[in-house]
Short mmCIF file of C-alpha atoms in Angstrom, two decimals:
data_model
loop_
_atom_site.label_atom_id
_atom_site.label_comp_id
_atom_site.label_asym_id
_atom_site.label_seq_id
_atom_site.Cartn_x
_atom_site.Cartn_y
_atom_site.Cartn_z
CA UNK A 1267 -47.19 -13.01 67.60
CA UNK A 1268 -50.53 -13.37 69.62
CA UNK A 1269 -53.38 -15.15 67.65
CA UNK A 1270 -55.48 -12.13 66.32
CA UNK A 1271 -52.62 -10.75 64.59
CA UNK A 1272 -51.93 -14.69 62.74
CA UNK A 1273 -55.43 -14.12 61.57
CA UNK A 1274 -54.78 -10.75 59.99
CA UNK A 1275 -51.95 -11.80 58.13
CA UNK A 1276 -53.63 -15.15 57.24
CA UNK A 1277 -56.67 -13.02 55.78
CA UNK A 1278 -54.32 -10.34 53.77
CA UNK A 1279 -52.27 -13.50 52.41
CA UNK A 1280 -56.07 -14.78 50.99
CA UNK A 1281 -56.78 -11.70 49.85
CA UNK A 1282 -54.05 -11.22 47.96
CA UNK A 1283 -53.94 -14.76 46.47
CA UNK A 1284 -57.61 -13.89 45.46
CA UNK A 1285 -56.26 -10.79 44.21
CA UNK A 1286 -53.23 -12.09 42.16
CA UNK A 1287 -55.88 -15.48 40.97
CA UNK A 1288 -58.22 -13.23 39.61
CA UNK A 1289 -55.84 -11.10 37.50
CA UNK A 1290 -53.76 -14.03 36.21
CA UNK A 1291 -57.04 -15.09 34.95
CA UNK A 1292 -58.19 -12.24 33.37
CA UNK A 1293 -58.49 -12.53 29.67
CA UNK A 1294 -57.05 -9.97 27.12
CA UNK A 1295 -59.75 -8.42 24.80
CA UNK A 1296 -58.42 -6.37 21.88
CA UNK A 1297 -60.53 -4.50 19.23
CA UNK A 1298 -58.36 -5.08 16.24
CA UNK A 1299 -55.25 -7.15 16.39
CA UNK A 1300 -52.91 -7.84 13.33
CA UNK A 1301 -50.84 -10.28 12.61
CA UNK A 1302 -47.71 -9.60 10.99
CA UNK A 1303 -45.85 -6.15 11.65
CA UNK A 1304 -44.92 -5.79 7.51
CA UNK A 1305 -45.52 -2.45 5.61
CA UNK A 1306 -49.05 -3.95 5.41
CA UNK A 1307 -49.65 -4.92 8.79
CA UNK A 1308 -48.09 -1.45 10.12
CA UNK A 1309 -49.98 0.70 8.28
CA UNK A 1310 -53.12 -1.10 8.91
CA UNK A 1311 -52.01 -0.47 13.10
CA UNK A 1312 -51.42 3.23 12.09
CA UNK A 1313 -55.43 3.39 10.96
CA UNK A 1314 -56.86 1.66 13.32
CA UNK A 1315 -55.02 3.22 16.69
CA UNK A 1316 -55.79 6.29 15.00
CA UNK A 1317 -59.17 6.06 15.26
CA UNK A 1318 -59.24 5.04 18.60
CA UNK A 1319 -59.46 1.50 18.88
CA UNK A 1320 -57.40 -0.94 20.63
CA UNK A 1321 -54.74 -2.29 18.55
CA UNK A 1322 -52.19 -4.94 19.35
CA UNK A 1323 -50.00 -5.99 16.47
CA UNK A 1324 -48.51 -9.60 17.14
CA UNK A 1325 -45.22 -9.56 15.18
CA UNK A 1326 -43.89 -13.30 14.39
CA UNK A 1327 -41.45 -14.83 13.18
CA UNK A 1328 -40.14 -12.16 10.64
CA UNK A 1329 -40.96 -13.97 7.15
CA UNK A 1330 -39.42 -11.68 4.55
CA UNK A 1331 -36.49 -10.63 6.67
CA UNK A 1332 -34.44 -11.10 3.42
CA UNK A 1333 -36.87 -8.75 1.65
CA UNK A 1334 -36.10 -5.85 4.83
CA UNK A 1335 -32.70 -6.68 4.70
CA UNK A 1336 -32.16 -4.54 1.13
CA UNK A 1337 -32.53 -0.82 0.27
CA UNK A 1338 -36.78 -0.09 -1.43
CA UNK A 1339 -35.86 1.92 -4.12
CA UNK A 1340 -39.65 2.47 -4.99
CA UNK A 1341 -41.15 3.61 -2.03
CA UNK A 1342 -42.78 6.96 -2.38
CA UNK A 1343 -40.89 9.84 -0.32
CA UNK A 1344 -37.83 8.62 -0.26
CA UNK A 1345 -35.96 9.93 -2.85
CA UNK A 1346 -32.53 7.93 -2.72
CA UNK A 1347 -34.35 4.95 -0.96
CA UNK A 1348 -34.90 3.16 2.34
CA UNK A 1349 -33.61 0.25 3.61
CA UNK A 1350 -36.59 -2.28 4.53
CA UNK A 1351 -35.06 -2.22 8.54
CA UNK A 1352 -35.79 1.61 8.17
CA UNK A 1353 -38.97 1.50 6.29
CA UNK A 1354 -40.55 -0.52 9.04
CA UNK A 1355 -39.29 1.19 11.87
CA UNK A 1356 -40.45 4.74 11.05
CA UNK A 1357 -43.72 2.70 10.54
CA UNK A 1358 -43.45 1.10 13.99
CA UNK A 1359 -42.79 4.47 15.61
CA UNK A 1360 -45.93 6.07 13.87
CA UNK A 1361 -48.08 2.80 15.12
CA UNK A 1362 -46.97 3.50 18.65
CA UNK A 1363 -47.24 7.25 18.61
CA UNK A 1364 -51.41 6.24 18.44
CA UNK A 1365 -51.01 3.92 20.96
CA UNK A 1366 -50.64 0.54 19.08
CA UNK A 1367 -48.96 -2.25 20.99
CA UNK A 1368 -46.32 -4.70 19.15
CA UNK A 1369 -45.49 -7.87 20.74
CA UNK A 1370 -43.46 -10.80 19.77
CA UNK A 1371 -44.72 -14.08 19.39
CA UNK A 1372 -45.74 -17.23 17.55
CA UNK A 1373 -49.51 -17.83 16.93
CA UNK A 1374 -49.98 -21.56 17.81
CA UNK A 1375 -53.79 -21.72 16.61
CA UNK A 1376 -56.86 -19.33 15.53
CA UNK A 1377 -60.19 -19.93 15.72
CA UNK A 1378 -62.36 -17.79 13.74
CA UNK A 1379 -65.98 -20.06 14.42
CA UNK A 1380 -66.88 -17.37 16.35
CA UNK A 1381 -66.63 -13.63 17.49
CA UNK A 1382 -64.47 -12.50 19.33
CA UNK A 1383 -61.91 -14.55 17.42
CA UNK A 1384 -59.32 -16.98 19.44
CA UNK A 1385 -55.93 -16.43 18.99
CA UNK A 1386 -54.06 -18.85 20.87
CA UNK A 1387 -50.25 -18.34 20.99
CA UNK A 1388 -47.57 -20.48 21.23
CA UNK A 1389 -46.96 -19.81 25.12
CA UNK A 1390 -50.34 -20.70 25.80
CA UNK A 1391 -52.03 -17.07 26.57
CA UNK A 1392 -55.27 -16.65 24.42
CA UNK A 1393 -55.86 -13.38 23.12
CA UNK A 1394 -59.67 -12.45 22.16
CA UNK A 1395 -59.90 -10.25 18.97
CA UNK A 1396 -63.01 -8.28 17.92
CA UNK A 1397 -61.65 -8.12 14.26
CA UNK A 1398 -58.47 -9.59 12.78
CA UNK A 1399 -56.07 -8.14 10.33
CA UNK A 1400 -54.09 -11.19 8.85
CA UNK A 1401 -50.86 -9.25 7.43
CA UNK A 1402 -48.53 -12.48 7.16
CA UNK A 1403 -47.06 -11.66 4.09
CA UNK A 1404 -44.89 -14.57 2.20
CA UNK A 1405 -42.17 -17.16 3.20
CA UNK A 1406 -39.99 -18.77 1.50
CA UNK A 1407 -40.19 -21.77 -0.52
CA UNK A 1408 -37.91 -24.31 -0.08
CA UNK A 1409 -36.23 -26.42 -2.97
CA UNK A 1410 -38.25 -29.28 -2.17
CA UNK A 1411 -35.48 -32.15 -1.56
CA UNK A 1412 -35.24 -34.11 1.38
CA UNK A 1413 -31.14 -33.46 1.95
CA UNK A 1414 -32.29 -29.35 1.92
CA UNK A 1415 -34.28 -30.16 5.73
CA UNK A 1416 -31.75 -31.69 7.06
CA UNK A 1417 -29.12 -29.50 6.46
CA UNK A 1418 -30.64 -26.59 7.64
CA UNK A 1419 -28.34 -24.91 10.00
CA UNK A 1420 -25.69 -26.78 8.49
CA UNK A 1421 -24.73 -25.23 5.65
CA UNK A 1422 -28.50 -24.57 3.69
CA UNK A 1423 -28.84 -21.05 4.66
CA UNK A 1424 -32.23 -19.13 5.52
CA UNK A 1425 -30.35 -15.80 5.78
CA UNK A 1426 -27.74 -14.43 3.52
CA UNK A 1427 -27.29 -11.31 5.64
CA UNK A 1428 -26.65 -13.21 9.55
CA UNK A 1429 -24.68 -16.09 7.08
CA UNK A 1430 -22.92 -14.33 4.67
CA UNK A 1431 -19.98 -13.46 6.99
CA UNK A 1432 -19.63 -17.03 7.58
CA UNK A 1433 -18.66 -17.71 4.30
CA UNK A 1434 -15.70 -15.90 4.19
CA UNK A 1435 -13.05 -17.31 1.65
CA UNK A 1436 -15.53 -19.76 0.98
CA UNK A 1437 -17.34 -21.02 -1.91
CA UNK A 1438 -21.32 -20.89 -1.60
CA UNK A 1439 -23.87 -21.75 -4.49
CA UNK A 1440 -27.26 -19.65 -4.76
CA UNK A 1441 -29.89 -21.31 -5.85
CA UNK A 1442 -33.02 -18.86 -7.87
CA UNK A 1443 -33.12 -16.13 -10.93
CA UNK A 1444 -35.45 -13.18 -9.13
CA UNK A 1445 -34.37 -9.93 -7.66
CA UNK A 1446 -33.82 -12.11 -4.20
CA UNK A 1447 -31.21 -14.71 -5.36
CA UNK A 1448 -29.06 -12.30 -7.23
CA UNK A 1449 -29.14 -9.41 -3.98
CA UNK A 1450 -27.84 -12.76 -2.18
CA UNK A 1451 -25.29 -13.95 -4.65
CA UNK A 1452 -24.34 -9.31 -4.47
CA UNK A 1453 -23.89 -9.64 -0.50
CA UNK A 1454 -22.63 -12.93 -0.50
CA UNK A 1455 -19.74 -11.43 -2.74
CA UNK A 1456 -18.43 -8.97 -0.34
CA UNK A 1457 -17.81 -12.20 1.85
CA UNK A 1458 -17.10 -15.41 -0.11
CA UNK A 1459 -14.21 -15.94 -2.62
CA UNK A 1460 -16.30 -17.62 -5.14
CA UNK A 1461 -20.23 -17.46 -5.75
CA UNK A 1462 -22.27 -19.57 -8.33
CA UNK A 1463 -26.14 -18.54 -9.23
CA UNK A 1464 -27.70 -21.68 -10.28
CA UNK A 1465 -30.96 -20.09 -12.00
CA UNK A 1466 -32.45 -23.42 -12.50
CA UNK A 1467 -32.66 -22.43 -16.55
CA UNK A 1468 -31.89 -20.78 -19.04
CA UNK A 1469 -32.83 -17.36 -18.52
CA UNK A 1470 -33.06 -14.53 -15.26
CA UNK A 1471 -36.16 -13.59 -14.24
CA UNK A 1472 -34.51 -10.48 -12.32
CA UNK A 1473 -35.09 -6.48 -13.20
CA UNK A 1474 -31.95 -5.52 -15.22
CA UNK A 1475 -30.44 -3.05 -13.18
CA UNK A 1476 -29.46 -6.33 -10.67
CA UNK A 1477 -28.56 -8.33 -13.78
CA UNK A 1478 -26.23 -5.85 -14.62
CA UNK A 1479 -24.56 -5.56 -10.85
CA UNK A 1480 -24.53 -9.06 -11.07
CA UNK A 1481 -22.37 -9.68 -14.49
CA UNK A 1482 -19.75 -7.01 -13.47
CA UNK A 1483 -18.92 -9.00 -10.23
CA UNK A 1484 -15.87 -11.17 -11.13
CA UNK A 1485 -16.12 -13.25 -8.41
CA UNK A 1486 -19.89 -14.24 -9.34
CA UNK A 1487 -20.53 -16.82 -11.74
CA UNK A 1488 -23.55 -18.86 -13.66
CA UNK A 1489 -24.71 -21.82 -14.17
CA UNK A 1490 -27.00 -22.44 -17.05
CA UNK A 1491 -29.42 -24.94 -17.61
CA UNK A 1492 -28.54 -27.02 -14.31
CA UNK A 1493 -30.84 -27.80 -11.84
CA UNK A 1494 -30.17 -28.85 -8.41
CA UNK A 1495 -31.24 -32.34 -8.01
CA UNK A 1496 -29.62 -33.53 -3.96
CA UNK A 1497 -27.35 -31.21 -1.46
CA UNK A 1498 -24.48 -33.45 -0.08
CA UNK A 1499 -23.69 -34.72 2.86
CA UNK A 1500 -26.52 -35.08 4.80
CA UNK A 1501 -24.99 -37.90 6.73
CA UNK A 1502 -22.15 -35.83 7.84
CA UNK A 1503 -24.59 -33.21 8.72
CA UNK A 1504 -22.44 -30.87 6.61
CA UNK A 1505 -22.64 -29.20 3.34
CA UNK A 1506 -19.90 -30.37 1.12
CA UNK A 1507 -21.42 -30.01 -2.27
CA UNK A 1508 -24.54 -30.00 -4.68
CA UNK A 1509 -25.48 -32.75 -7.27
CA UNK A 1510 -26.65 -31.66 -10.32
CA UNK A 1511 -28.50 -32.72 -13.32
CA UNK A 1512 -28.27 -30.98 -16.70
CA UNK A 1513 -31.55 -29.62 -18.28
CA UNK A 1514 -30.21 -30.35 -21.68
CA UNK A 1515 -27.18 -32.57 -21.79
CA UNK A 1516 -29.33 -34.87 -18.75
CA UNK A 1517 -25.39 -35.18 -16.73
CA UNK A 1518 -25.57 -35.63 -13.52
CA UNK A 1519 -22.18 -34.22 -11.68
CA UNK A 1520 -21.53 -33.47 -8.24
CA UNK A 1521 -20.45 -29.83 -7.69
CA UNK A 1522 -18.42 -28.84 -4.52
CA UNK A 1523 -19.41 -25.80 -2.05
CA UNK A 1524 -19.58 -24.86 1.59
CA UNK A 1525 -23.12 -23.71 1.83
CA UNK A 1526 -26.54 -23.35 -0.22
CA UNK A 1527 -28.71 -20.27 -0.21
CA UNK A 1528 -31.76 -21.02 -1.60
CA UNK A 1529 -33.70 -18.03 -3.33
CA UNK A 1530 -36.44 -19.91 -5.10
CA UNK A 1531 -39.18 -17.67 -4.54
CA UNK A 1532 -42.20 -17.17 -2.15
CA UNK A 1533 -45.27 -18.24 -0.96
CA UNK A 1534 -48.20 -17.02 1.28
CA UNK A 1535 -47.55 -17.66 5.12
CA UNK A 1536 -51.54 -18.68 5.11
CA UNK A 1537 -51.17 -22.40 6.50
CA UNK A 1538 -52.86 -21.47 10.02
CA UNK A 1539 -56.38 -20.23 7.92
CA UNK A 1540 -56.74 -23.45 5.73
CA UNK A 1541 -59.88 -24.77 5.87
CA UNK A 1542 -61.18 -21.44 7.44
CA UNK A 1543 -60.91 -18.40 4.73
CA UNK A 1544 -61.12 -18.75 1.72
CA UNK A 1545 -58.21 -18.91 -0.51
CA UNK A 1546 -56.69 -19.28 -4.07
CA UNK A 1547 -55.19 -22.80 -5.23
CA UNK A 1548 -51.57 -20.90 -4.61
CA UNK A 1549 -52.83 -20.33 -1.04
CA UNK A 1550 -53.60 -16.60 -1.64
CA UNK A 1551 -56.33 -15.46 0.72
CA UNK A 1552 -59.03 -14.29 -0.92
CA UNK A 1553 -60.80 -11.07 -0.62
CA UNK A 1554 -63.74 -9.29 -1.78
CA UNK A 1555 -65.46 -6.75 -3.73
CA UNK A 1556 -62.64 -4.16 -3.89
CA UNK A 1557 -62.06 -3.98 -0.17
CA UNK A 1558 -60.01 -6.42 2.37
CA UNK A 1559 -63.16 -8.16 3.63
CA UNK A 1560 -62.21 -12.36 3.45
CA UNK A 1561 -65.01 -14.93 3.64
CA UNK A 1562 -65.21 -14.34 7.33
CA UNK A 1563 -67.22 -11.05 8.51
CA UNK A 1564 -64.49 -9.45 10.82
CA UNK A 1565 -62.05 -10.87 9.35
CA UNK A 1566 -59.36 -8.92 6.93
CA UNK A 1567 -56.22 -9.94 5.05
CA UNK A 1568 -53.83 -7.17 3.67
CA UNK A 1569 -50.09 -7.42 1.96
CA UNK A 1570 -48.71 -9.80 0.11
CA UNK A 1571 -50.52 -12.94 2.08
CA UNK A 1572 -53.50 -11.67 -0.27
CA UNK A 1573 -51.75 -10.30 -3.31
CA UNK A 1574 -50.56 -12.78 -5.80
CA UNK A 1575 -50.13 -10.07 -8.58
CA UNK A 1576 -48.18 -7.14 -7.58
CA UNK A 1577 -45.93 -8.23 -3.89
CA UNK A 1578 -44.63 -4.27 -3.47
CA UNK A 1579 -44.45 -2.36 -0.27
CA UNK A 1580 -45.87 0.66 -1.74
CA UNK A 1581 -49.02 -1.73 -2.29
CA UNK A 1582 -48.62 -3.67 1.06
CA UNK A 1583 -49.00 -0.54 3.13
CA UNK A 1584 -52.35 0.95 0.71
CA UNK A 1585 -53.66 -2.50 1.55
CA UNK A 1586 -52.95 -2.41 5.51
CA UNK A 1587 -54.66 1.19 5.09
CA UNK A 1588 -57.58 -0.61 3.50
CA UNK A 1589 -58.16 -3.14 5.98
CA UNK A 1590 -57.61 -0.43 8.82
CA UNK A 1591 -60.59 1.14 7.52
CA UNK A 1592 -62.62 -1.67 6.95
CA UNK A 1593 -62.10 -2.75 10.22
CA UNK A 1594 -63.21 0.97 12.05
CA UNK A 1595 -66.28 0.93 9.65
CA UNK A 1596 -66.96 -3.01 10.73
CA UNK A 1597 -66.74 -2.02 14.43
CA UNK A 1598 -68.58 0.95 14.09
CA UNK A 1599 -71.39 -0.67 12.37
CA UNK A 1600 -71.47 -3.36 14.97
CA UNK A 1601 -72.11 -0.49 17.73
CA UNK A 1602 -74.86 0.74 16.15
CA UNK A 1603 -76.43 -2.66 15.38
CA UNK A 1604 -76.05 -3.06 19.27
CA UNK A 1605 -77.15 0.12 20.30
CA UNK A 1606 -80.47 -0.28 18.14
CA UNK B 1090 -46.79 -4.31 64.56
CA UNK B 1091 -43.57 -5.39 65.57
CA UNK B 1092 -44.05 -8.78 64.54
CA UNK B 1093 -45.09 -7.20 61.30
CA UNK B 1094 -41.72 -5.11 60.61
CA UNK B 1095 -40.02 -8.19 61.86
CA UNK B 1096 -41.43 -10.05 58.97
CA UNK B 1097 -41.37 -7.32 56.43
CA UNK B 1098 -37.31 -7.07 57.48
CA UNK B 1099 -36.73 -10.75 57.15
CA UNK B 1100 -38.49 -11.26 53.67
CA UNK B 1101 -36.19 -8.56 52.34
CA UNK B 1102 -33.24 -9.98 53.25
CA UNK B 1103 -33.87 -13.16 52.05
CA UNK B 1104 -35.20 -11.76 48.99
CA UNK B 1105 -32.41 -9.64 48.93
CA UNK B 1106 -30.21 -13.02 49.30
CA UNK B 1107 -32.23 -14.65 46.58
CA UNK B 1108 -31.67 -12.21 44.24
CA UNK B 1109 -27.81 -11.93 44.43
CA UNK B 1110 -27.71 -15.82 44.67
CA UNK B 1111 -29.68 -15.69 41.32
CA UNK B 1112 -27.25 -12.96 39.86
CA UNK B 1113 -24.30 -14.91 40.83
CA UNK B 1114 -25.55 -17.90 38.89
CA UNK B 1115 -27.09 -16.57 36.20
CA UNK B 1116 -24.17 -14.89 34.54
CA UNK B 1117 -23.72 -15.25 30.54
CA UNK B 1118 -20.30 -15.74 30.06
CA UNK B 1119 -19.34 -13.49 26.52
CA UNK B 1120 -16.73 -16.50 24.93
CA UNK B 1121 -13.11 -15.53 23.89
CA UNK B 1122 -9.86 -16.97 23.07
CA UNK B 1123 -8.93 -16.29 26.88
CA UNK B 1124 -11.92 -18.45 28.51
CA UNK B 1125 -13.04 -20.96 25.57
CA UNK B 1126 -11.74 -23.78 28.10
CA UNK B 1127 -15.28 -23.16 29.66
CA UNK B 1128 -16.52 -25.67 27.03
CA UNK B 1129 -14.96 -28.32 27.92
CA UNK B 1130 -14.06 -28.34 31.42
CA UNK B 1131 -17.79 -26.88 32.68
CA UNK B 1132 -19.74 -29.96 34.21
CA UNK B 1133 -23.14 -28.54 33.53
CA UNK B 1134 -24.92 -28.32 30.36
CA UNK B 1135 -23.83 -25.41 28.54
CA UNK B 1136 -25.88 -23.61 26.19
CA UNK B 1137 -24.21 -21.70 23.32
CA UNK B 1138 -25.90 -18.90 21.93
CA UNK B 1139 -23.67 -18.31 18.64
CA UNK B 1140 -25.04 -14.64 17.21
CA UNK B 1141 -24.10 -11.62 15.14
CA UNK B 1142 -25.08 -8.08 16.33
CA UNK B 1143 -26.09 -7.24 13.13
CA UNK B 1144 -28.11 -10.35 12.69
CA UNK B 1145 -32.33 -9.42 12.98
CA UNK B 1146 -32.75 -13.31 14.12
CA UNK B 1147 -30.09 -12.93 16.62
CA UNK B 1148 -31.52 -9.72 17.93
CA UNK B 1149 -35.11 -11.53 18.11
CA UNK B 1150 -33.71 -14.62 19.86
CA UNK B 1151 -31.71 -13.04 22.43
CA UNK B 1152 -34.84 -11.73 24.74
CA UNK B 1153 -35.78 -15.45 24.82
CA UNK B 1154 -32.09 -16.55 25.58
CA UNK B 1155 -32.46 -13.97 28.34
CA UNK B 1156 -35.37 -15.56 29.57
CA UNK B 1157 -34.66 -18.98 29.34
CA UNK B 1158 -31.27 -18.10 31.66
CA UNK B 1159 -33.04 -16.60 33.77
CA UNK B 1160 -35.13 -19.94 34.32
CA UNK B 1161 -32.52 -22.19 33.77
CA UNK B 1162 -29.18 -20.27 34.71
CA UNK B 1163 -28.26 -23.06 38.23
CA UNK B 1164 -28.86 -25.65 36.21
CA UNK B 1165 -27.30 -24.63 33.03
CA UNK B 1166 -24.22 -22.75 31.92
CA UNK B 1167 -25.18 -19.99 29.37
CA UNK B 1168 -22.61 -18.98 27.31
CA UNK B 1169 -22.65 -16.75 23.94
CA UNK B 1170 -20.53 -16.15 21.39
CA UNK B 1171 -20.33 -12.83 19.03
CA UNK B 1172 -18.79 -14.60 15.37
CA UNK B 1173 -17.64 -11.02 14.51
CA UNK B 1174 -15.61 -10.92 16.87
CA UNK B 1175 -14.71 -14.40 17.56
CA UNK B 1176 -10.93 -15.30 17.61
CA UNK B 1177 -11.50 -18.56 18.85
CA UNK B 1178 -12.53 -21.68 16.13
CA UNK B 1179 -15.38 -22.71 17.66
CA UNK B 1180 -17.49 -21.73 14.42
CA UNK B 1181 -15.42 -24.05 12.77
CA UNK B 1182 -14.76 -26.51 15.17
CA UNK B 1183 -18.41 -27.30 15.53
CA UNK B 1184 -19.06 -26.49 11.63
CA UNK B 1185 -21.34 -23.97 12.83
CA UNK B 1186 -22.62 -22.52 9.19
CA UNK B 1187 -25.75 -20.46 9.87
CA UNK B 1188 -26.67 -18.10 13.00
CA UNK B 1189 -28.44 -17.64 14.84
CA UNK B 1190 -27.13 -21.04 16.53
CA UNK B 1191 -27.93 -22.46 19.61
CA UNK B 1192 -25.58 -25.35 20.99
CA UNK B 1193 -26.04 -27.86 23.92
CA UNK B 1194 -22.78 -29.20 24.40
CA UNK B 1195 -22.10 -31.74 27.17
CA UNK B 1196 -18.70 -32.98 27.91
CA UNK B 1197 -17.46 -30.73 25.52
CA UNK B 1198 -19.25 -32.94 22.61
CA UNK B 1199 -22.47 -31.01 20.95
CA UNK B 1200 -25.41 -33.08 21.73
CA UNK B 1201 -28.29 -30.76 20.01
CA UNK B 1202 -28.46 -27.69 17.88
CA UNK B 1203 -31.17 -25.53 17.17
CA UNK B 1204 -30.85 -22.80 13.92
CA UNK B 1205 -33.24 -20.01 13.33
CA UNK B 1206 -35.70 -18.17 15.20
CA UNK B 1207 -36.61 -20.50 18.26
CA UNK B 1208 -39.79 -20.64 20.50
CA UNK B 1209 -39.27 -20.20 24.28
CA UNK B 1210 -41.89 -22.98 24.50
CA UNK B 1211 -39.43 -25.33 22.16
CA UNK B 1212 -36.25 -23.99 24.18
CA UNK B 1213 -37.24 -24.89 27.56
CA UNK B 1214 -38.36 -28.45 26.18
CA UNK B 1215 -35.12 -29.49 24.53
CA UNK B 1216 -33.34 -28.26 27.49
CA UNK B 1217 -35.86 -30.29 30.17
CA UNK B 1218 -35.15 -33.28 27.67
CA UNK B 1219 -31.63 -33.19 27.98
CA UNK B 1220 -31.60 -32.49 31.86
CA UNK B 1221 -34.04 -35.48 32.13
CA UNK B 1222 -32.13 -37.78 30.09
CA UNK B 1223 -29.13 -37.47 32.79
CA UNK B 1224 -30.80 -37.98 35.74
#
């Protein structure tokens, strides 16, 4: 090859390694992004790519993938229910029929100082958000005992429907008294050969119609008035049993089982905004004057993440419609301070 | 110009080459009762992806297994492992109680575990730990 044509190729090799540099480095800029791809975070994508603003909906680690796992019975316009799978994927498809984009991934930081907001994820790529929709919904909370961390993945369970074929012919304990721990102890039943509900009490805190499912399973027994005080054997790395401690009598007896699913209840997935929105002593974010506006102008919260009273779908998604709208109007009004 | 075509020709084929060299390593072997020896008797690292189809967390992890394999698939041996239809004991052999499951086993003894939903980010460093603690 003579010299001239070593130059060329030199030059075009430059060009496109200026080329190539210079869109590696370009930033992403969204209008709205959401975070959390829920009922509430959905329908808040459906609003906002409706009216015409860029929308990317960052779906995380799914935190209520118990909750999707069962039938809604109470979801308007579907008259023999919808399973939560369903629910959010005829959501999902109406999001992306307006052009919304979902993406996976964790959010590693978020800095909300200033506009547009910094959302940092967990591979390192920072995406720049006008306005933010935080639509994190609830996780669960764990018993609290040391032995229950350790033996995560090895016999404490964080999902009853990838698990519960595990536990075939087995014996499992559930640990809770809401609608959650007794649809796990009703799944775990077409699996395992014997199930025991440890409500942590007296009493179930449960809606009847469960209660009732629950009593006519044979292979489905309670435990009254015990709570669970260790989970055995975390030196094994194993589960091999529970030890618990009597509310009343004050026994302490060690009660064998394969695996734990723990069903103790929920709590808002808000950890990445503390110290940043305001928030209730549960960790409920906090918003204001009848609309989805938090402490921080341009920045939203819809779902359960925000609502410590009534945790439904029905009201998840009127919330994500809520903050959709707040969000347009925010924008808009931000144009026309601009424009002025 | 010639020059040009000649280069243009050569960078296929060897990008051609590259790419079936990659394929040929980068194979995830789907575990059974026939090939479960693989295990045991690999030299390399092998990483066990133990999953359900019907399993959301499975379904979320497996792009990222994908990925990772893609990175990592001369180095490693990726190997996964459906428990629905699994007729080997593995499961119990390795008192595998939850899925999804990752498993780096080495010398047919497991060496790390990982349960849940899993970052790419936290994959790849458990993986570049291990790798660096043998050399």
């Amino acid at each position: 090859m003579n010299k001239s044509g070593c130059m060329c190729i030199r030059r075009l090799l430059i060009f496109l390694l200026i080329i190539s540099s210079s869109l590696t480095a370009e930033e992403r800029h969204e209008q709205v992004v959401i975070l959390g791809s829920g009922p509430s975070g959905m329908s808040a994508a459906i609003y906002t790519a409706r009216a015409n603003l860029s929308t990317l909906v960052l779906e995380t680690a799914p935190p209520e993938e118990e909750e999707l796992s069962y039938v809604i019975d109470n979801y308007p316009g579907f008259p023999q229910g919808i399973s939560g799978f369903q629910l959010q994927q005829k959501m999902r498809e109406q999001a992306t029929r307006f052009g919304a984009k979902i993406e996976q991934g964790d959010v590693k930081a978020i800095d909300l100082s200033h506009r547009p907001f910094a959302v940092t994820m967990e591979e390192g790529e920072t995406i720049y958000a006008e306005t933010l929709i935080v639509a994190l919904g609830t996780i669960a909370k764990p018993l609290g005992i040391e032995s229950e961390k350790s033996l995560t993945g090895y016999g404490v369970s964080l999902c009853t429907v990838c698990d519960a074929f595990l536990y075939t012919n087995k014996e499992v304990v559930v640990v809770g008294d809401g609608d959650l721990a007794l649809q796990e102890a009703l799944t775990l039943a077409n699996y395992a050969s014997k199930i025991t509900l440890i409500p942590q009490g007296g009493a179930l805190k449960a809606s009847k119609i469960i209660q009732n499912k629950l009593f006519s399973n044979p292979k489905i027994q309670i435990l009254w008035n015990y709570q669970v005080a260790d989970i055995k054997d975390p030196i094994e790395k194993n589960v091999t049993g529970v030890v618990l401690k009597g509310m009343i009598s004050n026994d302490v007896k060690f009660y064998p089982c394969d695996g734990v699913f723990v069903a103790v209840g929920t709590k808002p997935n808000s950890d990445l905004f503390k110290g940043q929105l305001d928030m209730d002593q549960n960790g409920y974010i906090i918003t204001k004057d009848h609309t989805m506006h938090t402490s921080v102008p341009g920045v939203f919260a819809a779902g359960n993440i925000a609502d410590p009273r009534y945790r439904q779908a029905v009201i998840a998604a009127g919330m994500g419609g809520m903050a959709g709208i707040d969000a347009f109007l925010y924008i808009k009004n931000l144009e026309k301070e601009e424009a002025l | 110009m010639r020059e040009l075509l000649a280069i243009f020709l050569f960078s296929f084929a060897f990008l051609s080459f590259a790419v079936q060299a990659k394929d040929l390593d980068s194979e995830i072997v789907e575990l059974s009762s026939e090939n479960q020896e693989i295990l045991f008797s690999s030299s390399k690292l092998i990483i066990l992806d133990i999953y359900s189809p019907k399993c959301r967390y499975c379904q979320k992890l497996q792009p990222v297994f994908a990925d990772i394999h893609e990175e990592y698939g001369h180095l490693c041996q990726f190997v996964s492992l459906n428990v629905r239809e699994d007729d080997t004991s593995i499961c119990s052999d390795f008192k595998v109680k939850n899925i999804p499951t990752i498993l780096f086993i080495q010398d047919g003894r497991e060496i790390s575990r990982f349960t849940g939903l899993i970052s790419k980010t936290k994959f790849i460093a458990e993986i570049k730990r291990i790798l660096n603690e043998d050399s």
